[in-house]
mmCIF file of C-alpha atoms and ligand atoms in Angstrom:
data_model
loop_
_atom_site.group_PDB
_atom_site.id
_atom_site.type_symbol
_atom_site.label_atom_id
_atom_site.label_comp_id
_atom_site.label_asym_id
_atom_site.label_seq_id
_atom_site.Cartn_x
_atom_site.Cartn_y
_atom_site.Cartn_z
ATOM 1 C CA MET A 251 0.838 12.630 -22.357
ATOM 2 C CA LYS A 252 2.352 9.688 -21.541
ATOM 3 C CA LYS A 253 2.044 5.515 -21.589
ATOM 4 C CA LEU A 254 3.170 2.419 -19.802
ATOM 5 C CA TYR A 255 4.147 -0.314 -21.545
ATOM 6 C CA LEU A 256 1.995 -2.355 -22.852
ATOM 7 C CA THR A 257 2.082 -6.376 -23.062
ATOM 8 C CA SER A 258 -1.840 -6.072 -22.289
ATOM 9 C CA PRO A 259 -4.352 -3.436 -23.625
ATOM 10 C CA ASP A 260 -5.908 -3.464 -20.288
ATOM 11 C CA ARG A 261 -3.241 -1.264 -19.421
ATOM 12 C CA GLU A 262 -3.528 1.832 -21.420
ATOM 13 C CA TYR A 263 -4.264 4.762 -20.783
ATOM 14 C CA PRO A 264 -3.031 7.831 -21.162
ATOM 15 C CA ILE A 265 -0.926 9.341 -17.752
ATOM 16 C CA PRO A 266 -0.061 12.682 -17.913
ATOM 17 C CA ASP A 267 3.160 14.304 -17.910
ATOM 18 C CA PHE A 268 3.521 15.564 -14.489
ATOM 19 C CA ILE A 269 4.249 12.480 -13.038
ATOM 20 C CA ASN A 270 7.597 11.761 -13.919
ATOM 21 C CA MET A 271 7.519 7.927 -15.007
ATOM 22 C CA LYS A 272 10.000 4.660 -15.454
ATOM 23 C CA ASP A 273 7.586 1.380 -16.742
ATOM 24 C CA MET A 274 9.528 -1.498 -17.320
ATOM 25 C CA PRO A 275 8.281 -5.398 -18.635
ATOM 26 C CA ALA A 276 9.577 -6.979 -15.129
ATOM 27 C CA CYS A 277 11.354 -6.361 -12.339
ATOM 28 C CA ILE A 278 13.113 -8.333 -9.711
ATOM 29 C CA SER A 279 11.223 -5.797 -7.781
ATOM 30 C CA THR A 280 10.004 -2.077 -8.069
ATOM 31 C CA ASN A 281 11.055 -0.711 -4.945
ATOM 32 C CA GLU A 282 14.774 -2.673 -5.406
ATOM 33 C CA TYR A 283 14.955 -1.505 -8.614
ATOM 34 C CA ILE A 284 14.693 2.118 -6.825
ATOM 35 C CA ASN A 285 17.646 1.295 -4.128
ATOM 36 C CA GLU A 286 19.951 0.053 -6.241
ATOM 37 C CA ASN A 287 19.140 3.445 -8.465
ATOM 38 C CA LEU A 288 19.128 6.532 -6.248
ATOM 39 C CA ASP A 289 21.355 8.555 -7.778
ATOM 40 C CA SER A 290 19.755 8.350 -10.439
ATOM 41 C CA LEU A 291 16.268 8.309 -10.598
ATOM 42 C CA SER A 292 16.935 10.962 -6.787
ATOM 43 C CA GLY A 293 16.606 13.232 -9.769
ATOM 44 C CA ASP A 294 13.708 12.811 -10.889
ATOM 45 C CA ILE A 295 11.278 12.956 -7.575
ATOM 46 C CA PRO A 296 8.382 12.276 -7.223
ATOM 47 C CA LEU A 297 8.971 9.294 -9.229
ATOM 48 C CA LEU A 298 6.540 6.345 -10.471
ATOM 49 C CA VAL A 299 8.457 3.202 -11.151
ATOM 50 C CA SER A 300 6.469 0.602 -12.216
ATOM 51 C CA ALA A 301 6.272 -3.484 -14.120
ATOM 52 C CA ASP A 302 3.853 -5.366 -15.837
ATOM 53 C CA ILE A 303 5.691 -8.221 -13.962
ATOM 54 C CA GLN A 304 7.875 -9.325 -11.170
ATOM 55 C CA THR A 305 9.235 -11.695 -10.387
ATOM 56 C CA GLY A 306 10.967 -11.149 -6.977
ATOM 57 C CA GLY A 307 8.710 -9.098 -4.498
ATOM 58 C CA LYS A 308 9.421 -8.138 -0.750
ATOM 59 C CA GLY A 309 7.340 -7.971 1.155
ATOM 60 C CA ARG A 310 6.391 -6.114 5.009
ATOM 61 C CA ASP A 311 8.619 -7.972 7.503
ATOM 62 C CA GLY A 312 10.764 -9.358 5.627
ATOM 63 C CA ARG A 313 8.230 -11.628 3.703
ATOM 64 C CA LYS A 314 7.961 -12.284 0.240
ATOM 65 C CA TRP A 315 5.521 -10.745 -2.315
ATOM 66 C CA ILE A 316 4.940 -14.138 -4.371
ATOM 67 C CA PRO A 317 4.010 -12.648 -8.260
ATOM 68 C CA VAL A 318 0.789 -13.181 -9.877
ATOM 69 C CA GLY A 319 2.153 -12.945 -13.110
ATOM 70 C CA GLU A 320 0.161 -9.992 -15.160
ATOM 71 C CA GLY A 321 -3.055 -9.202 -14.310
ATOM 72 C CA GLY A 322 -1.312 -7.346 -11.179
ATOM 73 C CA ILE A 323 -0.318 -3.938 -10.795
ATOM 74 C CA TYR A 324 3.396 -3.761 -9.243
ATOM 75 C CA MET A 325 4.884 0.243 -8.204
ATOM 76 C CA SER A 326 6.716 2.243 -6.840
ATOM 77 C CA TYR A 327 6.311 5.595 -5.556
ATOM 78 C CA LEU A 328 9.708 7.588 -4.778
ATOM 79 C CA LEU A 329 8.754 11.148 -2.604
ATOM 80 C CA ASN A 330 10.744 13.425 -0.757
ATOM 81 C CA ILE A 331 9.909 13.303 3.048
ATOM 82 C CA ASN A 332 10.644 17.159 4.336
ATOM 83 C CA ASN A 333 8.240 17.149 6.966
ATOM 84 C CA ARG A 334 9.456 13.637 8.925
ATOM 85 C CA GLU A 335 7.247 15.623 11.954
ATOM 86 C CA ASN A 336 4.404 11.792 11.730
ATOM 87 C CA ILE A 337 6.513 9.710 9.640
ATOM 88 C CA GLY A 338 4.611 6.956 10.849
ATOM 89 C CA LEU A 339 1.194 8.476 9.472
ATOM 90 C CA LEU A 340 2.998 8.355 5.606
ATOM 91 C CA SER A 341 1.510 4.270 6.010
ATOM 92 C CA LEU A 342 -2.050 5.219 6.273
ATOM 93 C CA ALA A 343 -1.198 7.497 3.698
ATOM 94 C CA ALA A 344 -0.258 5.243 1.288
ATOM 95 C CA GLY A 345 -3.007 3.101 2.078
ATOM 96 C CA THR A 346 -5.883 5.351 1.873
ATOM 97 C CA ALA A 347 -5.285 6.801 -1.837
ATOM 98 C CA VAL A 348 -4.993 2.884 -2.801
ATOM 99 C CA ALA A 349 -8.353 2.317 -1.046
ATOM 100 C CA GLU A 350 -9.698 6.031 -3.311
ATOM 101 C CA ALA A 351 -9.105 4.685 -6.383
ATOM 102 C CA ILE A 352 -10.490 1.047 -6.060
ATOM 103 C CA ALA A 353 -13.470 2.081 -4.489
ATOM 104 C CA GLY A 354 -13.510 5.865 -6.675
ATOM 105 C CA LYS A 355 -13.061 3.281 -10.552
ATOM 106 C CA THR A 356 -15.054 0.339 -8.844
ATOM 107 C CA GLY A 357 -16.663 0.690 -6.143
ATOM 108 C CA LEU A 358 -15.428 -2.241 -4.378
ATOM 109 C CA ASN A 359 -15.907 -2.461 -0.940
ATOM 110 C CA VAL A 360 -12.728 -2.193 0.039
ATOM 111 C CA GLN A 361 -10.941 -2.071 3.582
ATOM 112 C CA LEU A 362 -7.934 -1.519 4.831
ATOM 113 C CA LYS A 363 -6.723 -4.155 7.467
ATOM 114 C CA TRP A 364 -4.389 -2.062 9.874
ATOM 115 C CA PRO A 365 -1.406 -0.619 8.967
ATOM 116 C CA ASN A 366 -2.104 -0.982 5.483
ATOM 117 C CA ASP A 367 -3.078 -4.354 4.196
ATOM 118 C CA ILE A 368 -6.308 -3.370 1.040
ATOM 119 C CA GLU A 369 -8.880 -5.980 1.533
ATOM 120 C CA LEU A 370 -11.721 -6.915 -0.634
ATOM 121 C CA SER A 371 -14.822 -9.732 1.526
ATOM 122 C CA GLY A 372 -11.861 -10.272 4.417
ATOM 123 C CA LEU A 373 -9.260 -11.633 2.084
ATOM 124 C CA LYS A 374 -6.145 -9.720 0.878
ATOM 125 C CA ALA A 375 -6.011 -7.817 -2.677
ATOM 126 C CA GLY A 376 -2.777 -5.451 -2.131
ATOM 127 C CA GLY A 377 0.019 -5.110 -0.076
ATOM 128 C CA ILE A 378 2.240 -2.114 0.849
ATOM 129 C CA LEU A 379 5.875 -1.902 1.919
ATOM 130 C CA ILE A 380 7.029 1.604 2.693
ATOM 131 C CA GLU A 381 11.356 2.049 2.918
ATOM 132 C CA ASN A 382 12.083 5.262 4.619
ATOM 133 C CA LYS A 383 15.819 6.506 3.451
ATOM 134 C CA LEU A 384 17.684 8.898 3.530
ATOM 135 C CA PHE A 385 19.904 9.748 0.917
ATOM 136 C CA ASN A 386 22.378 13.271 0.541
ATOM 137 C CA LYS A 387 20.864 14.996 4.092
ATOM 138 C CA SER A 388 16.867 14.402 2.292
ATOM 139 C CA MET A 389 14.570 12.061 3.535
ATOM 140 C CA LEU A 390 13.150 10.184 0.897
ATOM 141 C CA ALA A 391 10.468 7.183 0.934
ATOM 142 C CA VAL A 392 9.682 4.269 -1.184
ATOM 143 C CA ILE A 393 6.437 3.690 -1.449
ATOM 144 C CA GLY A 394 6.186 0.198 -3.036
ATOM 145 C CA ILE A 395 1.793 -1.183 -3.865
ATOM 146 C CA GLY A 396 1.248 -4.525 -5.494
ATOM 147 C CA LEU A 397 -2.315 -5.111 -6.292
ATOM 148 C CA ASN A 398 -4.269 -7.898 -7.788
ATOM 149 C CA VAL A 399 -6.030 -6.495 -10.321
ATOM 150 C CA ASN A 400 -7.130 -8.638 -12.996
ATOM 151 C CA VAL A 401 -6.152 -11.759 -11.295
ATOM 152 C CA GLY A 402 -8.138 -15.435 -12.195
ATOM 153 C CA GLN A 403 -7.628 -17.608 -8.689
ATOM 154 C CA GLN A 404 -5.875 -20.622 -11.533
ATOM 155 C CA GLN A 405 -2.909 -17.763 -10.956
ATOM 156 C CA LEU A 406 -3.154 -17.526 -7.052
ATOM 157 C CA ARG A 407 -0.378 -19.705 -5.695
ATOM 158 C CA GLU A 408 -1.413 -22.985 -3.494
ATOM 159 C CA ASP A 409 -0.202 -20.951 0.175
ATOM 160 C CA ILE A 410 -2.514 -18.033 -0.797
ATOM 161 C CA LEU A 411 -5.234 -19.467 -2.053
ATOM 162 C CA LYS A 412 -7.188 -19.288 1.056
ATOM 163 C CA THR A 413 -6.160 -15.821 2.392
ATOM 164 C CA ALA A 414 -5.735 -14.015 -1.356
ATOM 165 C CA THR A 415 -8.191 -12.371 -3.282
ATOM 166 C CA SER A 416 -8.004 -9.487 -6.738
ATOM 167 C CA LEU A 417 -10.277 -7.511 -7.787
ATOM 168 C CA SER A 418 -11.949 -8.925 -10.919
ATOM 169 C CA MET A 419 -12.100 -11.896 -8.600
ATOM 170 C CA ILE A 420 -14.219 -9.774 -6.363
ATOM 171 C CA SER A 421 -16.559 -7.636 -9.361
ATOM 172 C CA GLY A 422 -16.463 -10.171 -11.508
ATOM 173 C CA ARG A 423 -14.833 -7.868 -13.794
ATOM 174 C CA GLN A 424 -11.557 -6.788 -15.299
ATOM 175 C CA ALA A 425 -10.414 -3.251 -14.862
ATOM 176 C CA ASN A 426 -8.134 -1.147 -16.759
ATOM 177 C CA MET A 427 -5.130 -1.073 -14.596
ATOM 178 C CA GLY A 428 -3.394 1.652 -16.200
ATOM 179 C CA GLU A 429 -6.580 4.283 -14.991
ATOM 180 C CA LEU A 430 -6.047 2.855 -11.675
ATOM 181 C CA ILE A 431 -1.919 3.638 -11.579
ATOM 182 C CA LEU A 432 -2.845 6.898 -11.914
ATOM 183 C CA ARG A 433 -5.413 6.831 -9.869
ATOM 184 C CA ILE A 434 -3.531 5.526 -7.037
ATOM 185 C CA SER A 435 -0.898 7.703 -8.114
ATOM 186 C CA GLU A 436 -2.719 10.955 -7.666
ATOM 187 C CA TYR A 437 -4.640 9.884 -3.914
ATOM 188 C CA LEU A 438 -1.232 9.289 -3.573
ATOM 189 C CA LEU A 439 0.782 12.416 -3.750
ATOM 190 C CA TYR A 440 -2.676 14.368 -2.740
ATOM 191 C CA PHE A 441 -2.359 12.666 0.768
ATOM 192 C CA THR A 442 1.460 12.727 0.953
ATOM 193 C CA GLY A 443 1.189 16.619 0.287
ATOM 194 C CA ILE A 444 -1.318 16.726 2.599
ATOM 195 C CA MET A 445 0.520 15.836 4.679
ATOM 196 C CA GLU A 446 3.429 17.267 4.160
ATOM 197 C CA ASN A 447 1.438 21.026 4.955
ATOM 198 C CA GLY A 448 1.269 19.022 7.998
ATOM 199 C CA LEU A 449 -2.977 18.519 7.995
ATOM 200 C CA TYR A 450 -2.846 15.113 9.572
ATOM 201 C CA GLU A 451 -6.314 14.931 10.864
ATOM 202 C CA ASN A 452 -7.609 14.991 6.544
ATOM 203 C CA ILE A 453 -5.895 11.311 6.896
ATOM 204 C CA LEU A 454 -6.220 9.888 9.545
ATOM 205 C CA GLU A 455 -10.621 10.599 9.415
ATOM 206 C CA ARG A 456 -10.392 9.164 5.374
ATOM 207 C CA TYR A 457 -7.844 6.633 6.654
ATOM 208 C CA LEU A 458 -10.779 5.378 9.196
ATOM 209 C CA LEU A 459 -13.104 5.152 6.580
ATOM 210 C CA TYR A 460 -11.635 2.134 5.401
ATOM 211 C CA LEU A 461 -10.532 1.030 8.295
ATOM 212 C CA LYS A 462 -11.507 -2.545 8.580
ATOM 213 C CA HIS A 463 -11.465 -3.115 12.483
ATOM 214 C CA LYS A 464 -13.860 -1.532 15.187
ATOM 215 C CA PRO A 465 -13.448 -0.822 19.028
ATOM 216 C CA GLY A 466 -14.182 -4.382 20.954
ATOM 217 C CA ASP A 467 -13.181 -6.228 17.968
ATOM 218 C CA GLU A 468 -11.088 -9.617 19.097
ATOM 219 C CA ILE A 469 -7.242 -9.558 17.558
ATOM 220 C CA SER A 470 -4.989 -12.037 17.287
ATOM 221 C CA PHE A 471 -1.725 -9.997 16.851
ATOM 222 C CA HIS A 472 2.137 -10.889 16.041
ATOM 223 C CA HIS A 473 4.563 -8.450 17.059
ATOM 224 C CA SER A 474 8.593 -9.522 17.160
ATOM 225 C CA GLY A 475 7.431 -12.842 17.667
ATOM 226 C CA GLU A 476 4.505 -13.021 19.810
ATOM 227 C CA THR A 477 1.788 -13.478 19.697
ATOM 228 C CA ILE A 478 -1.303 -10.918 21.395
ATOM 229 C CA ASN A 479 -4.601 -11.071 22.283
ATOM 230 C CA GLY A 480 -6.169 -7.896 22.964
ATOM 231 C CA LYS A 481 -9.374 -5.984 22.262
ATOM 232 C CA PHE A 482 -8.972 -3.603 19.449
ATOM 233 C CA LYS A 483 -9.108 0.213 20.910
ATOM 234 C CA LYS A 484 -8.438 3.124 18.106
ATOM 235 C CA ILE A 485 -5.750 4.159 15.785
ATOM 236 C CA ASN A 486 -4.140 7.239 17.431
ATOM 237 C CA ASP A 487 -2.855 10.527 15.811
ATOM 238 C CA LYS A 488 0.926 8.755 15.071
ATOM 239 C CA GLY A 489 -0.849 6.096 13.189
ATOM 240 C CA ALA A 490 -0.529 3.776 16.354
ATOM 241 C CA LEU A 491 -2.967 0.309 16.726
ATOM 242 C CA VAL A 492 -3.954 0.125 20.325
ATOM 243 C CA LEU A 493 -5.201 -3.167 22.364
ATOM 244 C CA LYS A 494 -6.001 -3.169 25.582
ATOM 245 C CA LEU A 495 -5.345 -6.770 26.539
ATOM 246 C CA LYS A 496 -6.527 -9.296 29.341
ATOM 247 C CA ASP A 497 -5.378 -7.425 32.501
ATOM 248 C CA GLY A 498 -7.170 -4.279 31.222
ATOM 249 C CA LYS A 499 -4.343 -2.122 30.551
ATOM 250 C CA GLU A 500 -3.783 -0.801 27.053
ATOM 251 C CA GLU A 501 -0.630 -1.247 24.667
ATOM 252 C CA THR A 502 0.196 0.982 21.935
ATOM 253 C CA PHE A 503 2.456 -0.754 18.914
ATOM 254 C CA PHE A 504 4.035 1.366 15.903
ATOM 255 C CA SER A 505 4.312 -2.648 13.746
ATOM 256 C CA GLY A 506 2.943 -5.245 14.038
ATOM 257 C CA GLU A 507 1.099 -8.145 11.991
ATOM 258 C CA ILE A 508 -2.786 -8.476 12.310
ATOM 259 C CA HIS A 509 -3.139 -12.605 11.384
ATOM 260 C CA THR A 510 -7.193 -13.168 12.867
ATOM 261 C CA ILE A 511 -10.016 -12.022 14.370
ATOM 262 C CA VAL A 512 -11.400 -14.691 16.051
HETATM 263 C C1 LIG B 203 3.110 -6.844 1.847
HETATM 264 O O1 LIG B 203 3.436 -7.510 2.997
HETATM 265 O O2 LIG B 203 1.798 -6.591 2.127
HETATM 266 C C2 LIG B 203 3.109 -5.718 1.112
HETATM 267 C C3 LIG B 203 3.674 -5.861 0.152
HETATM 268 C C4 LIG B 203 4.233 -4.792 -1.293
HETATM 269 C C5 LIG B 203 4.531 -5.336 -2.742
HETATM 270 C C6 LIG B 203 4.720 -4.355 -3.343
HETATM 271 S S1 LIG B 203 4.527 -4.913 -5.583
HETATM 272 C C7 LIG B 203 5.930 -3.351 -5.542
HETATM 273 C C8 LIG B 203 6.479 -2.813 -4.846
HETATM 274 N N1 LIG B 203 8.271 -4.251 -4.930
HETATM 275 C C9 LIG B 203 8.362 -4.686 -4.147
HETATM 276 O O3 LIG B 203 8.969 -5.550 -3.810
HETATM 277 N N2 LIG B 203 7.420 -4.924 -3.049
HETATM 278 C C10 LIG B 203 5.868 -3.893 -3.222
#
């Protein structure tokens, strides 16, 4: 068994040896740490990199992941993707892994906003940034997860105060972050294993249990600098968002940001 770096007792939890782990007191970005040290780290795949504090995290679509200090989970998994078919579903698999871990440990009603924003009571508690890369002819994925766990309202910067939350703000309880990191890791390895075996329907089925959008929901969608309004139709078997537009046409999107639901 290994231990996470401890600056706070709520990271005290044994991590089993089958999880290769590099844990640090602080880091600029756990995703970037992997990107910069791929040569030396690739021998340890599957590898979990985590930090107690992250100062310059990256978000999706070139955004920043605003640091909330202690009480946040900042972790990235480096995985080998042998089966590249349906790699788009990896992002749903990662979201489902985090949702299952939170629901299982806290009983909170966690929801996923497509593709994989982690929401509690309609507010963002976590996000996932996946970076795929070819390395020595292998396809690798860096799955970066940020989750506000034991984070008080005073730790949230003013610009995210209205849209962000944490597990402790919603539940009124502190959660053991070490245990959550372990559960997320286990689910991630489980779901990515399922994907490697081509059992994509299983991923989608579990994902849909947490998806907040229901058919017919009005969606305001930001894609390539444009705002598109439409009705949510479904998530297709490639993990893409299918919207029904005002003119009745259907359109499929592989990336973008759902902004507001009116
Ligand atoms: C999003 O925009 O919602 C995705 C945020 C992902 C943040 C996590 S924190 C750990 C990992 N390291 C990073 O730099 N980003 C991801």
